[in-house]
PDB file of C-alpha atoms in Angstrom:
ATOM      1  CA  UNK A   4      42.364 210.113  92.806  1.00 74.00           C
ATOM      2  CA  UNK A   5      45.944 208.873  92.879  1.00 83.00           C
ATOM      3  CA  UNK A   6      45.932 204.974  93.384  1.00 81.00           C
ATOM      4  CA  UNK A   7      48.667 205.304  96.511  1.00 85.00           C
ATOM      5  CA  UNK A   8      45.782 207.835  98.183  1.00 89.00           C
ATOM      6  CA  UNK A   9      43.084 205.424  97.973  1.00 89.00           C
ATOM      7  CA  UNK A  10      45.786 202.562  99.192  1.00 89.00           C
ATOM      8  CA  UNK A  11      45.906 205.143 102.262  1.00 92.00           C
ATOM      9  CA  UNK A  12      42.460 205.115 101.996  1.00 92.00           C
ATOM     10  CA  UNK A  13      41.432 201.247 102.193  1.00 91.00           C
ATOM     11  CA  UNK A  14      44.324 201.540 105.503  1.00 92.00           C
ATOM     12  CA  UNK A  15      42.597 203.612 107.527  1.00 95.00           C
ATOM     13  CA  UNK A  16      38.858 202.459 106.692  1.00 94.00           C
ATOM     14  CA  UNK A  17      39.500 198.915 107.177  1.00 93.00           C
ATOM     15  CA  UNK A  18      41.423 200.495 110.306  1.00 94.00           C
ATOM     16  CA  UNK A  19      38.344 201.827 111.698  1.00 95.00           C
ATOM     17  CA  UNK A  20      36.521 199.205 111.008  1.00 93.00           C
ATOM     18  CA  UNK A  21      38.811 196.618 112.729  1.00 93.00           C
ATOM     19  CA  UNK A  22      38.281 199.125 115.505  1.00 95.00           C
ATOM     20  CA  UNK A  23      35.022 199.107 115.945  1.00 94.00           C
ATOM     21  CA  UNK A  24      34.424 195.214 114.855  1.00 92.00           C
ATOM     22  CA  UNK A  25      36.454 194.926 118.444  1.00 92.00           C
ATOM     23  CA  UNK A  26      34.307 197.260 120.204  1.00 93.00           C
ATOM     24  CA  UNK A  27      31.117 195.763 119.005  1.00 92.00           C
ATOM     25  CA  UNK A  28      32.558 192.077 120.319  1.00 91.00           C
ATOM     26  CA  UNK A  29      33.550 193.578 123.654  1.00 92.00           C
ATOM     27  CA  UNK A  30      30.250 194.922 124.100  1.00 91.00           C
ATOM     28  CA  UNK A  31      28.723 191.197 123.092  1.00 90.00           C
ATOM     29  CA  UNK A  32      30.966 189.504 125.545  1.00 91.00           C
ATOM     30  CA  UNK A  33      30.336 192.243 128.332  1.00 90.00           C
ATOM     31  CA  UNK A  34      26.411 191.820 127.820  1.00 90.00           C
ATOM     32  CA  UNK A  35      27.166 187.833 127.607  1.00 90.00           C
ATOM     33  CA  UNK A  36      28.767 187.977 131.187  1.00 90.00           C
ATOM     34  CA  UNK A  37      26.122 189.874 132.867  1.00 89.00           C
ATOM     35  CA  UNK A  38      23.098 188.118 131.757  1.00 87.00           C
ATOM     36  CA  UNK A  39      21.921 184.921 133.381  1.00 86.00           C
ATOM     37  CA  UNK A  40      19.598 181.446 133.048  1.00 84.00           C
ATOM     38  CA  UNK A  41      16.917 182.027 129.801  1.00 83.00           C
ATOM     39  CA  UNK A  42      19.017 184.741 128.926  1.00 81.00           C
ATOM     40  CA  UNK A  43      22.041 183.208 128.374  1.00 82.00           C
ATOM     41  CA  UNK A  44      20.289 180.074 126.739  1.00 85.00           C
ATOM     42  CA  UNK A  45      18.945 182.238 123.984  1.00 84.00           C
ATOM     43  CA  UNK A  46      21.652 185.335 123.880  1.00 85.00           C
ATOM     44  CA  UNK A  47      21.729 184.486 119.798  1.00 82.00           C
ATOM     45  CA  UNK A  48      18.391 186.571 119.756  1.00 85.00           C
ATOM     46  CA  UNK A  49      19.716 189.374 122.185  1.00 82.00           C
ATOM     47  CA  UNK A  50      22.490 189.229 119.943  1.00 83.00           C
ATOM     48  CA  UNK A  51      20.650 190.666 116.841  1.00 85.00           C
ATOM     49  CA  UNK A  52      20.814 194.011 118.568  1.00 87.00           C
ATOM     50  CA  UNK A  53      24.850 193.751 117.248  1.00 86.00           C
ATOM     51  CA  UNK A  54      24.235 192.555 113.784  1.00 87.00           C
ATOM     52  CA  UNK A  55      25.128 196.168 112.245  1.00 88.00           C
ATOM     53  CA  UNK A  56      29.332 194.662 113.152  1.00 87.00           C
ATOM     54  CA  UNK A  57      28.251 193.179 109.695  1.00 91.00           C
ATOM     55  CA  UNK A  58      28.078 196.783 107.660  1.00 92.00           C
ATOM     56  CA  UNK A  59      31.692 197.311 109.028  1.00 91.00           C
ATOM     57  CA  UNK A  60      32.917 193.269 107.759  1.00 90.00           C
ATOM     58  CA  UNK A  61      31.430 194.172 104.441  1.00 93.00           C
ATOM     59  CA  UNK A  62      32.818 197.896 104.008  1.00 93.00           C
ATOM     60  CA  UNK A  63      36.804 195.784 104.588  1.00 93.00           C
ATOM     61  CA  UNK A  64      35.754 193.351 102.169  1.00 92.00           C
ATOM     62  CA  UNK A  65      35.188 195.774 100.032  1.00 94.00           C
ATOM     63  CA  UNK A  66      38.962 197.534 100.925  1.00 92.00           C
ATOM     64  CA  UNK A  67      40.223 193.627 100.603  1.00 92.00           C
ATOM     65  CA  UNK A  68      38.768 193.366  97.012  1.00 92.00           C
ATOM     66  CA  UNK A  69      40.062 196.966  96.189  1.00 90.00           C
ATOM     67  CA  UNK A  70      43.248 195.963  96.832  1.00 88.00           C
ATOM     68  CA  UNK A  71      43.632 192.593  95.730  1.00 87.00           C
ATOM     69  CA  UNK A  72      42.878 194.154  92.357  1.00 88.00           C
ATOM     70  CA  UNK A  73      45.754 196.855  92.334  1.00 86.00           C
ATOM     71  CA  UNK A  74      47.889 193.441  93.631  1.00 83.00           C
ATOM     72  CA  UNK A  75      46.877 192.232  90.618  1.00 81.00           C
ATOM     73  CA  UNK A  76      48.155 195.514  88.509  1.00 77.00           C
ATOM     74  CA  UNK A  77      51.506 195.638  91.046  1.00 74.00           C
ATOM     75  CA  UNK A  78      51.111 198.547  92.601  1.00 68.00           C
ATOM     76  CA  UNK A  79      53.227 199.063  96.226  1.00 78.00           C
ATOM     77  CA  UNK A  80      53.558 195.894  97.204  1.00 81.00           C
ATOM     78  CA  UNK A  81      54.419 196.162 100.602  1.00 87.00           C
ATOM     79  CA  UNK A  82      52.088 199.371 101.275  1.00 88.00           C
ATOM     80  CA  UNK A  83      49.074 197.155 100.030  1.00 89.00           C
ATOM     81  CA  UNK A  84      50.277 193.816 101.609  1.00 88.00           C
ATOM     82  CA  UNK A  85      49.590 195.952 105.094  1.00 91.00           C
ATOM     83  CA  UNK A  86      46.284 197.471 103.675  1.00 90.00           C
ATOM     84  CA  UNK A  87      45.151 193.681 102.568  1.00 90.00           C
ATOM     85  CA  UNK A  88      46.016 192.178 105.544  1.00 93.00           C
ATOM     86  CA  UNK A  89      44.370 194.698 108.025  1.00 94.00           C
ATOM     87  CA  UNK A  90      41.226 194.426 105.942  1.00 93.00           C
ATOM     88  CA  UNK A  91      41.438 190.472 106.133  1.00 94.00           C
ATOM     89  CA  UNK A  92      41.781 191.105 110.175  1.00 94.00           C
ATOM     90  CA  UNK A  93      38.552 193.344 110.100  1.00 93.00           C
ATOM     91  CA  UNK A  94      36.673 190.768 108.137  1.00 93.00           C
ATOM     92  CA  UNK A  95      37.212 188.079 110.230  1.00 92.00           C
ATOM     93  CA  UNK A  96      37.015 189.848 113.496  1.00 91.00           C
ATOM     94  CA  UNK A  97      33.350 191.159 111.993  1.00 90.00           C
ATOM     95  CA  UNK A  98      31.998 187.738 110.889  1.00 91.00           C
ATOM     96  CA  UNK A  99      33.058 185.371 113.421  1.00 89.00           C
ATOM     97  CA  UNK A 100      31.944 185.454 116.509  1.00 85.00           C
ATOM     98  CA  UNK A 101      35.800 186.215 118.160  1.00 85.00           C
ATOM     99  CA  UNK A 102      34.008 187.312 121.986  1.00 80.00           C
ATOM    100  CA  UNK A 103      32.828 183.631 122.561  1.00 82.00           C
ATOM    101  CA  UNK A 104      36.485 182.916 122.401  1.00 84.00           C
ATOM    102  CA  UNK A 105      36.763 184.657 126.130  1.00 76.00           C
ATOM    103  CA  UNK A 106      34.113 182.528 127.837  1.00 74.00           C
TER     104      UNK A 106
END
């Protein structure tokens, strides 16, 4: 496979995955707001029923690592400077919790 192709490719996976990293916090935050008293107190263990958003922060740090290594060989600069930093956005929005940010 070309080298620019999988550059594409890391772009739109890490793409997706910033996608549905959002999703999966909107959902948090939406379940956050409607629950109430013991629930609330404890929502870290109703929380576990999100934990796959971690699969999607791992598959991007994957794309980051990808591409830090063709930075490394200077490859498209620019083209992989976009793909690096959308995979640093997925990572982060997948690992932190960014929905307690709302409350």
């Amino acid at each position: 496979m070309d080298r620019k192709k999988i550059i594409y490719l890391i772009i739109f996976v890490s793409f997706i995955c910033l996608i549905f990293s959002i999703k999966v916090n909107i959902n948090t935050y939406q379940d956050y707001i409607q629950s109430t008293g013991k629930t609330r107190a404890l929502f870290g263990l109703s929380e576990l029923k999100f934990s796959y958003k971690y699969y999607f922060g791992i598959i991007s740090l994957i794309g980051f690592i990808i591409g830090a290594n063709y930075l490394r060989k200077k490859e498209n600069r620019l083209l992989l400077s976009f793909a690096m930093l959308i995979s640093i956005l997925a990572t982060i929005i997948s690992f932190f919790k960014i929905w307690r940010i709302f409350i």
